[in-house]
Each structure stands twice: as C-alpha cells, then as structure tokens.
C-alpha cells in the first residue's frame, strides 16, 4: 500500500477500506507516511467526509496506535465526562469529586487550554503543589484514595492522535466532524472508562456554532462510543454566553469550590448536577448528586483528590496583580454577553496561551457581575478584568467592544441544556 493511493481515493470521494485506514494510521505514527501526505489526506477528509464505518475504523486504528487503559481491578463502575470546550467551563472540577462521592470512579484524562477556551489542567495547576502528570500506577492509587483522578494523558495514549491533532492545528483541518469525533473518542475509549457523558457546547464560544452541527458531532461520537462498548450519551449545552461568573484559571477553581460548598452560580450548579445524574445513570449507580453537594461529601472527595495529587486544598490561590472594572454603559436589561468575546479577553489578559509551550497566568481572567437577562443600572460594575501586566488591558477591552449590549428586553438566548443525544 502507499500513501498516494490512499490520498487519491479520498480526493476522488471514494470510501477508504479498513485495510487502508489501518495502514495509513500505523505508517503515519511510525513516520513512514510524511506530514505533507497526512496533511493532504486530512484536507481530503475535511472536504469529502467519511461514513460511519470509516470513522469507526479510523478511531479504532488511533486507539491501537497506543495503550488501552484497564480499570477492571476496581470494585465499582467507572464514568467520565468530556466537554468540547467553552468559556468558563470549569464543570469537571466540581463534577469529578461529586460523581466519586456518589459511588462511581472517575478516571479523567484532561487537556490544557489553547486559544480562547481554558483547559482543566491549567485550572487545577493554579492550586499550589498540584501535579498533572501521573504514572498509571499513581492514577490507580488516586482513584482508590479519592474516587476521582484528573490528570494529563501520557504519551502512550493514542499517539497517532497526538501527532495528527498537532498537524491539523497548522493545516486548517481541525474543523472536520469525522476528524474531531475520532480524535476525542480515540482518547476517551483508550482511557478505559465504562461509561461516558459528552457535553457538546453550542454557540459563539464553542467549536460548534450551531445546534445542527453540534448535534451531528454528538451523534457521531455517541455512535463511536456505543460501537466500542462504552455506554455513551451526549448533552448539547449553551455556550453563547460564558458559564458561571468566573473565567480564568484560579478564578474558576474558586468558583468550583463555591459549588462544592453548596453555593455558586445557578447555571454551573444546574449543569454539574445534570451531568452527574447522566454519568451515574450510564454507570448504573443510583444516588442523588444534589444531596452530595448539600451534605459536604462532594467537598470531602474534592479535598482527597487534590491532596492525593500533591495539592493543598487550603492554600491561597494566585491572584493577579492588577484589576480594572468595566461599567454598565446604560440602564436596562443586559441583552447579550458574548462567550467568545469574554474568552478572548481572558486569553489576552494572560489566562490562556497562544502556543502549546507558553505559560499561563493563573490569576488572570474576567469576573462577571451580571449575566444576560439581568436588570442593570448605568455605572454599576459589569465585569472586572484581572491581569499581571497593565499593558494587556487595552487589547482585552478591544475584544469586549461588541461583546455585550444593554437594551429594553432580553434577546433570545439558548436554553442551558438544549438537547440529549443517545444511541439509536
Ligand atoms: N479536541 C480534540 O481532542 N480533538 C479535536 O479534534 C478537537 C478537539
């Protein structure tokens, strides 16, 4: 077999055979197919698509490129959640210990932020001492101690995806539903979870800007998980405005701890509880997550999880050196607070990174004092910007210029939970 034959087949809108897919993924991982050849194939896939069988074969080939983790030594079922990413999406932080407190194990491999969306590992790393890199044995120890572990994927997990995702990032081939779905699901299936809940975000702050494209991605991923023997469901949820009131690493940890203490913004609480219910149902565990938030057992699991990974749950979190308040321009109803604009502002304040190797500022970000639909008065604080370098304020304010509006009546925004997608 050779790469040109495979590229030509997809370029000419043909289906790739299982043998072609197995060969090309394996040869690319070993370095026998060159980056420029894989780029051409990725572009042909982006333009001409893949059918369900091809996507399943592609996903399985990427799983086989590395190790598949196995949690069968544990005495309770495993459940995980994956979000396609959004602004202020800190849900993993309260959710993982909450589900653990309810009786399922949560083995979660997470990522770092790139661009305007934050990464779970960056958020947790704002806790002094907390460690993202664990060996498989350490992961198992943390799971046994705390019921939940959130850490970085090791280099042995779906190495084909690692290489291909970096290539897609620089060749304009990220935005392909077959490639996104197989990339996410190869890692989640290789992670070895027994059940999986997908939170597919919709709106300006998300990968998928419309409900119909988000639904297509959700259906594709649910089918992949189900075919691989992982009980998988998806929720489509709103990302036209930020989630909660805190955007930025340490700010989001603080808000997550409020949720675990029984408070926190209503949208974060609602989504956390709903996702926990879905995870527990998929794992076959009967428990009430709202009660575990109220009675402190989720907070106890959080403290165990942070401590088991070297973190100090009582340590003061980093704070940015400088802050600036943006005021409401006129009285009325806050009709719009755009997720992408707020995410971009937080990124420019230092909360995110432009290149993988850049550091993040843990204290940087945005605190929101009003959300769409709220009555506001001219001059009251709308949001506070936090950064370590005052020179960053101007570009953040630029990002926010068309990002909010005050009017007479609230514009329509998406319901927090738009829909639920299950296997047919
Ligand atoms: N996240 C992933 O892991 N892969 C993609 O292709 C897109 C988002």
CSV table of C-alpha atoms and ligand atoms in Angstrom, one decimal:
chain,number,residue,atom,x,y,z
A,1,UNK,CA,0.0,0.0,0.0
A,2,UNK,CA,1.2,3.5,-0.5
A,3,UNK,CA,0.1,6.9,0.8
A,4,UNK,CA,-0.6,8.4,-2.6
A,5,UNK,CA,-3.1,5.7,-3.4
A,6,UNK,CA,-5.0,6.4,-0.1
A,7,UNK,CA,-4.9,10.2,-0.7
A,8,UNK,CA,-6.3,9.8,-4.3
A,9,UNK,CA,-9.1,7.5,-3.1
A,10,UNK,CA,-10.4,10.2,-0.6
A,11,UNK,CA,-9.6,13.0,-3.0
A,12,UNK,CA,-11.9,11.3,-5.6
A,13,UNK,CA,-14.7,11.0,-3.0
A,14,UNK,CA,-14.2,7.2,-2.5
A,15,UNK,CA,-14.5,5.4,0.8
A,16,UNK,CA,-11.3,4.2,2.4
A,17,UNK,CA,-11.1,0.5,3.2
A,18,UNK,CA,-10.4,-0.8,6.7
A,19,UNK,CA,-7.0,-2.0,5.5
A,20,UNK,CA,-6.2,1.4,4.0
A,21,UNK,CA,-7.1,3.2,7.3
A,22,UNK,CA,-5.2,0.7,9.4
A,23,UNK,CA,-2.1,1.0,7.2
A,24,UNK,CA,-2.1,4.8,6.9
A,25,UNK,CA,-2.6,5.5,10.7
A,26,UNK,CA,0.1,2.9,11.6
A,27,UNK,CA,2.5,4.1,8.9
A,28,UNK,CA,2.0,7.8,9.9
A,29,UNK,CA,2.6,7.0,13.6
A,30,UNK,CA,5.8,5.3,12.7
A,31,UNK,CA,7.0,8.1,10.5
A,32,UNK,CA,6.6,6.2,7.2
A,33,UNK,CA,3.9,8.5,5.9
A,34,UNK,CA,5.2,12.0,5.8
A,35,UNK,CA,3.4,15.0,7.4
A,36,UNK,CA,2.7,16.6,4.0
A,37,UNK,CA,1.0,13.3,2.9
A,38,UNK,CA,-1.1,13.2,6.0
A,39,UNK,CA,-2.0,16.9,5.6
A,40,UNK,CA,-3.3,16.2,2.1
A,41,UNK,CA,-5.3,13.2,3.4
A,42,UNK,CA,-6.7,15.3,6.3
A,43,UNK,CA,-7.8,18.0,3.9
A,44,UNK,CA,-9.4,15.4,1.6
A,45,UNK,CA,-11.3,14.1,4.6
A,46,UNK,CA,-12.3,17.6,5.7
A,47,UNK,CA,-13.7,18.3,2.2
A,48,UNK,CA,-15.2,14.9,1.3
A,49,UNK,CA,-16.1,13.4,4.7
A,50,UNK,CA,-16.1,9.8,6.0
A,51,UNK,CA,-19.0,7.5,6.5
A,52,UNK,CA,-19.8,5.8,9.9
A,53,UNK,CA,-17.8,2.7,9.1
A,54,UNK,CA,-14.7,4.7,8.1
A,55,UNK,CA,-14.9,6.9,11.2
A,56,UNK,CA,-15.2,3.8,13.4
A,57,UNK,CA,-12.2,2.2,11.6
A,58,UNK,CA,-10.2,5.5,11.9
A,59,UNK,CA,-10.9,5.7,15.6
A,60,UNK,CA,-10.0,2.1,16.3
A,61,UNK,CA,-6.8,2.5,14.4
A,62,UNK,CA,-5.8,5.5,16.5
A,63,UNK,CA,-6.7,3.6,19.7
A,64,UNK,CA,-4.4,0.7,18.6
A,65,UNK,CA,-1.6,3.1,18.0
A,66,UNK,CA,-1.0,3.2,21.8
A,67,UNK,CA,-2.1,1.6,25.1
A,68,UNK,CA,-5.7,1.0,26.2
A,69,UNK,CA,-6.1,1.5,29.9
A,70,UNK,CA,-8.0,-1.0,32.0
A,71,UNK,CA,-9.8,-0.3,35.3
A,72,UNK,CA,-11.3,-3.8,35.8
A,73,UNK,CA,-9.4,-4.2,39.1
A,74,UNK,CA,-11.7,-1.6,40.6
A,75,UNK,CA,-14.7,-2.7,42.6
A,76,UNK,CA,-17.1,0.0,41.3
A,77,UNK,CA,-18.1,1.2,37.8
A,78,UNK,CA,-16.2,3.9,36.0
A,79,UNK,CA,-17.7,7.0,34.4
A,80,UNK,CA,-16.2,10.0,32.7
A,81,UNK,CA,-17.3,13.3,31.0
A,82,UNK,CA,-15.8,15.1,28.1
A,83,UNK,CA,-16.7,18.7,27.2
A,84,UNK,CA,-15.9,20.0,23.7
A,85,UNK,CA,-14.7,23.2,25.5
A,86,UNK,CA,-16.1,26.6,26.3
A,87,UNK,CA,-15.6,29.8,28.2
A,88,UNK,CA,-15.9,29.5,32.0
A,89,UNK,CA,-16.4,25.7,31.6
A,90,UNK,CA,-15.0,24.5,34.9
A,91,UNK,CA,-17.6,21.8,35.3
A,92,UNK,CA,-15.0,18.9,35.6
A,93,UNK,CA,-13.7,20.4,38.8
A,94,UNK,CA,-16.9,20.0,40.9
A,95,UNK,CA,-18.2,17.1,38.8
A,96,UNK,CA,-15.4,14.6,39.2
A,97,UNK,CA,-15.4,14.6,43.0
A,98,UNK,CA,-19.3,14.8,43.1
A,99,UNK,CA,-19.7,11.6,41.0
A,100,UNK,CA,-17.0,9.9,43.1
A,101,UNK,CA,-18.9,10.9,46.2
A,102,UNK,CA,-21.9,9.2,44.7
A,103,UNK,CA,-20.2,5.9,44.2
A,104,UNK,CA,-18.6,5.7,40.7
A,105,UNK,CA,-14.9,6.0,39.9
A,106,UNK,CA,-14.0,8.9,37.6
A,107,UNK,CA,-10.7,8.3,35.7
A,108,UNK,CA,-10.3,11.5,33.7
A,109,UNK,CA,-7.6,12.4,31.3
A,110,UNK,CA,-7.8,16.1,30.5
A,111,UNK,CA,-6.0,18.7,28.4
A,112,UNK,CA,-4.6,22.2,28.6
A,113,UNK,CA,-6.2,25.2,27.1
A,114,UNK,CA,-5.3,26.5,23.6
A,115,UNK,CA,-6.9,29.7,22.2
A,116,UNK,CA,-9.9,31.3,23.9
A,117,UNK,CA,-11.1,28.2,25.8
A,118,UNK,CA,-9.4,27.2,29.0
A,119,UNK,CA,-8.0,23.8,29.9
A,120,UNK,CA,-8.9,21.8,33.0
A,121,UNK,CA,-5.2,21.0,33.8
A,122,UNK,CA,-4.3,24.7,33.7
A,123,UNK,CA,-7.1,25.4,36.2
A,124,UNK,CA,-6.0,22.7,38.6
A,125,UNK,CA,-2.4,23.7,38.3
A,126,UNK,CA,-3.2,27.0,39.9
A,127,UNK,CA,-3.6,25.1,43.2
A,128,UNK,CA,-0.1,25.1,44.8
A,129,UNK,CA,1.6,21.7,44.7
A,130,UNK,CA,-1.0,20.0,42.4
A,131,UNK,CA,0.6,17.6,39.9
A,132,UNK,CA,-1.0,16.9,36.4
A,133,UNK,CA,1.5,14.1,35.4
A,134,UNK,CA,0.9,10.7,37.0
A,135,UNK,CA,2.0,7.2,36.1
A,136,UNK,CA,-0.7,4.6,35.5
A,137,UNK,CA,0.0,3.2,39.0
A,138,UNK,CA,-0.3,6.6,40.6
A,139,UNK,CA,-3.6,7.1,38.8
A,140,UNK,CA,-4.9,3.9,40.2
A,141,UNK,CA,-3.7,5.0,43.7
A,142,UNK,CA,-5.5,8.3,43.5
A,143,UNK,CA,-8.7,6.6,42.2
A,144,UNK,CA,-8.6,4.2,45.2
A,145,UNK,CA,-8.0,7.1,47.6
A,146,UNK,CA,-10.3,9.7,46.3
A,147,UNK,CA,-12.6,8.0,43.8
A,148,UNK,CA,-11.6,10.5,41.1
A,149,UNK,CA,-8.4,11.5,39.3
A,150,UNK,CA,-7.9,14.2,36.8
A,151,UNK,CA,-4.5,14.2,35.0
A,152,UNK,CA,-2.7,14.6,31.8
A,153,UNK,CA,-2.7,11.8,29.2
A,154,UNK,CA,0.6,10.1,29.0
A,155,UNK,CA,2.5,9.8,25.7
A,156,UNK,CA,1.4,6.2,25.3
A,157,UNK,CA,-2.3,7.0,24.8
A,158,UNK,CA,-3.4,7.4,21.2
A,159,UNK,CA,0.0,8.7,19.9
A,160,UNK,CA,-1.5,8.8,16.4
A,161,UNK,CA,-4.0,11.4,17.5
A,162,UNK,CA,-1.3,13.4,19.3
A,163,UNK,CA,0.7,13.7,16.0
A,164,UNK,CA,-2.4,14.2,13.8
A,165,UNK,CA,-4.0,16.8,16.0
A,166,UNK,CA,-0.8,18.9,16.0
A,167,UNK,CA,-0.7,18.6,12.2
A,168,UNK,CA,-4.4,19.5,11.8
A,169,UNK,CA,-3.8,22.6,14.0
A,170,UNK,CA,-1.4,24.1,11.5
A,171,UNK,CA,-3.0,22.9,8.2
A,172,UNK,CA,-6.6,24.3,8.6
A,173,UNK,CA,-8.0,20.8,9.1
A,174,UNK,CA,-9.3,20.9,12.7
A,175,UNK,CA,-13.0,21.7,11.7
A,176,UNK,CA,-13.9,18.3,10.3
A,177,UNK,CA,-16.6,16.4,12.2
A,178,UNK,CA,-15.2,12.9,11.4
A,179,UNK,CA,-11.7,14.0,12.5
A,180,UNK,CA,-12.9,15.8,15.7
A,181,UNK,CA,-15.1,12.9,16.7
A,182,UNK,CA,-12.4,10.3,16.1
A,183,UNK,CA,-9.8,12.4,17.9
A,184,UNK,CA,-11.9,12.9,21.0
A,185,UNK,CA,-13.3,9.4,21.1
A,186,UNK,CA,-10.0,7.6,20.5
A,187,UNK,CA,-8.6,9.1,23.6
A,188,UNK,CA,-11.8,8.6,25.7
A,189,UNK,CA,-12.1,4.9,24.6
A,190,UNK,CA,-8.4,4.3,25.2
A,191,UNK,CA,-8.7,5.8,28.7
A,192,UNK,CA,-10.8,2.8,29.6
A,193,UNK,CA,-13.9,4.3,31.1
A,194,UNK,CA,-17.0,2.1,31.2
A,195,UNK,CA,-19.4,5.0,30.5
A,196,UNK,CA,-19.1,8.4,29.1
A,197,UNK,CA,-21.2,11.6,29.0
A,198,UNK,CA,-20.3,14.1,26.3
A,199,UNK,CA,-21.0,17.8,26.9
A,200,UNK,CA,-21.2,19.2,23.3
A,201,UNK,CA,-21.2,23.0,23.5
A,202,UNK,CA,-23.1,25.2,21.1
A,203,UNK,CA,-22.6,28.9,20.4
A,204,UNK,CA,-20.0,31.6,19.8
A,205,UNK,CA,-17.6,30.4,22.5
A,206,UNK,CA,-17.7,26.8,21.2
A,207,UNK,CA,-16.2,24.8,18.4
A,208,UNK,CA,-19.7,24.2,17.1
A,209,UNK,CA,-21.5,27.4,16.4
A,210,UNK,CA,-24.9,25.9,15.6
A,211,UNK,CA,-27.2,23.3,17.2
A,212,UNK,CA,-27.3,21.3,13.9
A,213,UNK,CA,-23.5,20.9,13.6
A,214,UNK,CA,-23.2,20.2,17.4
A,215,UNK,CA,-25.9,17.5,17.0
A,216,UNK,CA,-24.1,15.9,14.1
A,217,UNK,CA,-20.8,15.8,16.2
A,218,UNK,CA,-22.7,14.4,19.2
A,219,UNK,CA,-24.4,11.7,17.2
A,220,UNK,CA,-21.1,10.7,15.6
A,221,UNK,CA,-19.4,10.5,19.0
A,222,UNK,CA,-22.3,8.6,20.7
A,223,UNK,CA,-22.2,6.1,17.9
A,224,UNK,CA,-18.4,5.6,18.1
A,225,UNK,CA,-18.6,5.1,21.9
A,226,UNK,CA,-21.5,2.8,21.7
A,227,UNK,CA,-19.9,0.7,19.0
A,228,UNK,CA,-16.8,0.4,21.1
A,229,UNK,CA,-18.8,-0.9,24.1
A,230,UNK,CA,-18.7,2.3,26.1
A,231,UNK,CA,-22.2,3.4,27.4
A,232,UNK,CA,-22.3,6.9,25.8
A,233,UNK,CA,-24.8,9.8,25.9
A,234,UNK,CA,-24.4,13.4,25.0
A,235,UNK,CA,-26.0,16.7,26.1
A,236,UNK,CA,-26.0,19.7,23.8
A,237,UNK,CA,-25.5,22.7,26.1
A,238,UNK,CA,-25.3,26.5,25.7
A,239,UNK,CA,-22.0,28.3,25.0
A,240,UNK,CA,-23.4,31.6,23.6
A,241,UNK,CA,-22.6,33.2,26.9
A,242,UNK,CA,-19.9,32.2,29.5
A,243,UNK,CA,-20.7,29.5,32.0
A,244,UNK,CA,-20.9,30.9,35.6
A,245,UNK,CA,-19.3,34.2,36.6
A,246,UNK,CA,-15.6,33.3,36.6
A,247,UNK,CA,-13.3,32.9,33.5
A,248,UNK,CA,-9.7,32.2,34.2
A,249,UNK,CA,-7.7,29.5,35.9
A,250,UNK,CA,-7.6,30.3,39.7
A,251,UNK,CA,-10.9,32.3,39.4
A,252,UNK,CA,-12.6,29.1,38.1
A,253,UNK,CA,-11.1,27.0,40.9
A,254,UNK,CA,-12.5,29.4,43.4
A,255,UNK,CA,-16.0,29.2,41.8
A,256,UNK,CA,-15.9,25.4,41.7
A,257,UNK,CA,-15.1,25.3,45.4
A,258,UNK,CA,-18.2,27.5,46.0
A,259,UNK,CA,-20.3,25.0,44.1
A,260,UNK,CA,-18.8,22.1,46.2
A,261,UNK,CA,-19.6,24.2,49.3
A,262,UNK,CA,-23.3,24.2,48.3
A,263,UNK,CA,-23.3,27.7,46.7
A,264,UNK,CA,-22.1,29.0,43.3
A,265,UNK,CA,-23.8,30.3,40.2
A,266,UNK,CA,-27.1,28.6,39.3
A,267,UNK,CA,-26.1,27.6,35.8
A,268,UNK,CA,-22.8,25.9,37.0
A,269,UNK,CA,-24.8,24.1,39.7
A,270,UNK,CA,-27.6,23.0,37.3
A,271,UNK,CA,-25.2,21.7,34.7
A,272,UNK,CA,-22.9,20.0,37.2
A,273,UNK,CA,-25.9,18.1,38.8
A,274,UNK,CA,-27.4,17.2,35.5
A,275,UNK,CA,-24.1,15.8,34.1
A,276,UNK,CA,-23.6,13.9,37.4
A,277,UNK,CA,-27.1,12.4,37.0
A,278,UNK,CA,-26.3,11.3,33.5
A,279,UNK,CA,-22.9,9.8,34.5
A,280,UNK,CA,-24.4,7.9,37.4
A,281,UNK,CA,-27.3,6.6,35.2
A,282,UNK,CA,-24.9,5.5,32.5
A,283,UNK,CA,-22.7,3.8,35.1
A,284,UNK,CA,-25.7,2.1,36.7
A,285,UNK,CA,-25.3,3.8,40.1
A,286,UNK,CA,-28.3,5.1,42.0
A,287,UNK,CA,-27.6,8.2,44.0
A,288,UNK,CA,-28.6,11.8,44.4
A,289,UNK,CA,-25.8,14.2,43.4
A,290,UNK,CA,-27.7,17.3,44.7
A,291,UNK,CA,-27.7,15.7,48.2
A,292,UNK,CA,-23.9,15.0,47.9
A,293,UNK,CA,-23.4,18.7,47.2
A,294,UNK,CA,-25.5,19.7,50.2
A,295,UNK,CA,-24.1,17.2,52.7
A,296,UNK,CA,-20.4,18.0,52.1
A,297,UNK,CA,-19.5,14.6,50.8
A,298,UNK,CA,-18.5,16.0,47.3
A,299,UNK,CA,-16.3,18.6,49.0
A,300,UNK,CA,-14.6,15.8,51.0
A,301,UNK,CA,-13.9,13.9,47.8
A,302,UNK,CA,-12.5,17.1,46.2
A,303,UNK,CA,-10.1,17.6,49.2
A,304,UNK,CA,-9.0,14.0,48.9
A,305,UNK,CA,-8.5,14.3,45.2
A,306,UNK,CA,-6.4,17.5,45.4
A,307,UNK,CA,-4.3,16.2,48.3
A,308,UNK,CA,-3.7,12.8,46.6
A,309,UNK,CA,-2.2,14.7,43.6
A,310,UNK,CA,0.1,16.8,45.8
A,311,UNK,CA,-2.1,19.9,46.1
A,312,UNK,CA,-3.0,21.9,49.1
A,313,UNK,CA,-6.8,22.4,49.1
A,314,UNK,CA,-6.4,25.1,51.8
A,315,UNK,CA,-3.7,27.1,50.1
A,316,UNK,CA,-4.4,30.7,48.9
A,317,UNK,CA,-4.8,30.7,45.2
A,318,UNK,CA,-2.7,33.0,43.0
A,319,UNK,CA,-4.2,36.5,42.4
A,320,UNK,CA,-3.5,38.8,39.5
A,321,UNK,CA,-1.6,42.0,40.5
A,322,UNK,CA,-3.9,44.4,38.6
A,323,UNK,CA,-7.6,44.8,38.0
A,324,UNK,CA,-9.9,47.0,36.1
A,325,UNK,CA,-13.7,47.4,36.3
A,326,UNK,CA,-15.8,47.7,33.2
A,327,UNK,CA,-19.1,49.6,34.0
A,328,UNK,CA,-22.5,49.1,32.5
A,329,UNK,CA,-22.9,51.8,29.9
A,330,UNK,CA,-26.7,52.5,30.3
A,331,UNK,CA,-29.6,51.3,32.4
A,332,UNK,CA,-31.8,48.4,31.1
A,333,UNK,CA,-31.5,44.7,30.6
A,334,UNK,CA,-28.2,43.0,29.7
A,335,UNK,CA,-29.3,41.6,26.4
A,336,UNK,CA,-26.0,40.0,25.3
A,337,UNK,CA,-22.7,38.9,26.9
A,338,UNK,CA,-20.9,37.0,24.2
A,339,UNK,CA,-18.9,33.9,25.2
A,340,UNK,CA,-16.2,34.3,22.5
A,341,UNK,CA,-15.6,38.0,23.4
A,342,UNK,CA,-15.2,37.2,27.1
A,343,UNK,CA,-13.0,34.2,26.3
A,344,UNK,CA,-10.8,36.2,24.0
A,345,UNK,CA,-10.5,39.0,26.6
A,346,UNK,CA,-9.5,36.5,29.3
A,347,UNK,CA,-6.9,35.0,26.9
A,348,UNK,CA,-5.5,38.4,26.2
A,349,UNK,CA,-5.3,39.1,29.9
A,350,UNK,CA,-2.9,36.1,30.2
A,351,UNK,CA,-5.3,33.3,31.2
A,352,UNK,CA,-4.6,31.3,28.0
A,353,UNK,CA,-1.7,30.6,25.7
A,354,UNK,CA,-1.0,31.2,22.1
A,355,UNK,CA,1.4,28.3,21.6
A,356,UNK,CA,1.4,25.0,23.4
A,357,UNK,CA,4.7,25.8,25.2
A,358,UNK,CA,3.6,29.2,26.6
A,359,UNK,CA,3.0,29.6,30.3
A,360,UNK,CA,-0.4,30.8,31.6
A,361,UNK,CA,-1.0,33.4,34.3
A,362,UNK,CA,-3.0,31.6,37.0
A,363,UNK,CA,-4.6,34.8,38.4
A,364,UNK,CA,-5.6,36.4,35.1
A,365,UNK,CA,-9.2,36.4,33.8
A,366,UNK,CA,-12.6,38.0,34.0
A,367,UNK,CA,-15.2,38.1,36.8
A,368,UNK,CA,-18.7,38.8,35.6
A,369,UNK,CA,-21.1,40.8,37.8
A,370,UNK,CA,-24.1,40.4,35.6
A,371,UNK,CA,-25.4,37.8,33.2
A,372,UNK,CA,-27.8,38.1,30.1
A,373,UNK,CA,-31.3,38.8,31.2
A,374,UNK,CA,-30.3,40.7,34.4
A,375,UNK,CA,-31.6,44.2,35.0
A,376,UNK,CA,-28.6,46.6,35.2
A,377,UNK,CA,-28.1,50.3,36.0
A,378,UNK,CA,-25.7,52.7,34.2
A,379,UNK,CA,-22.4,52.8,36.1
A,380,UNK,CA,-22.7,49.6,38.1
A,381,UNK,CA,-19.8,47.1,37.6
A,382,UNK,CA,-20.4,44.8,34.6
A,383,UNK,CA,-17.2,42.8,34.9
A,384,UNK,CA,-13.7,43.0,36.4
A,385,UNK,CA,-10.6,42.3,34.4
A,386,UNK,CA,-7.6,40.7,36.1
A,387,UNK,CA,-4.0,40.6,34.8
A,388,UNK,CA,-0.4,40.7,35.9
A,389,UNK,CA,0.5,43.3,33.3
A,390,UNK,CA,-1.5,46.5,32.8
A,391,UNK,CA,-0.3,46.7,29.2
A,392,UNK,CA,-2.8,43.8,28.5
A,393,UNK,CA,-5.9,45.8,29.4
A,394,UNK,CA,-6.3,47.7,26.1
A,395,UNK,CA,-6.4,44.5,23.9
A,396,UNK,CA,-8.8,42.8,26.3
A,397,UNK,CA,-11.1,45.9,26.2
A,398,UNK,CA,-10.9,45.8,22.4
A,399,UNK,CA,-12.1,42.1,22.5
A,400,UNK,CA,-15.0,43.2,24.6
A,401,UNK,CA,-16.1,46.2,22.4
A,402,UNK,CA,-19.0,44.4,20.7
A,403,UNK,CA,-19.2,41.6,23.2
A,404,UNK,CA,-22.1,43.0,25.3
A,405,UNK,CA,-25.3,45.0,24.9
A,406,UNK,CA,-27.9,46.7,27.1
A,407,UNK,CA,-31.4,47.1,25.8
A,408,UNK,CA,-35.1,47.0,26.6
A,409,UNK,CA,-35.8,43.3,26.6
A,410,UNK,CA,-33.6,40.3,26.7
A,411,UNK,CA,-32.6,38.8,23.3
A,412,UNK,CA,-33.3,35.2,22.9
A,413,UNK,CA,-30.5,33.0,24.2
A,414,UNK,CA,-30.0,29.3,24.1
A,415,UNK,CA,-31.5,27.2,26.9
A,416,UNK,CA,-28.7,25.9,29.2
A,417,UNK,CA,-29.5,22.3,28.3
A,418,UNK,CA,-30.6,22.2,24.6
A,419,UNK,CA,-31.0,18.5,24.0
A,420,UNK,CA,-29.9,15.0,24.8
A,421,UNK,CA,-28.5,12.6,22.3
A,422,UNK,CA,-28.5,8.8,22.8
A,423,UNK,CA,-27.6,5.8,20.6
A,424,UNK,CA,-30.4,4.9,18.1
B,1,LIG,N1,-10.4,18.1,20.8
B,1,LIG,C1,-9.7,17.0,20.5
B,1,LIG,O1,-9.2,16.3,21.3
B,1,LIG,N2,-9.6,16.8,19.1
B,1,LIG,C2,-10.1,17.6,18.2
B,1,LIG,O2,-10.0,17.3,17.0
B,1,LIG,C3,-10.8,18.7,18.6
B,1,LIG,C4,-11.0,19.0,19.9
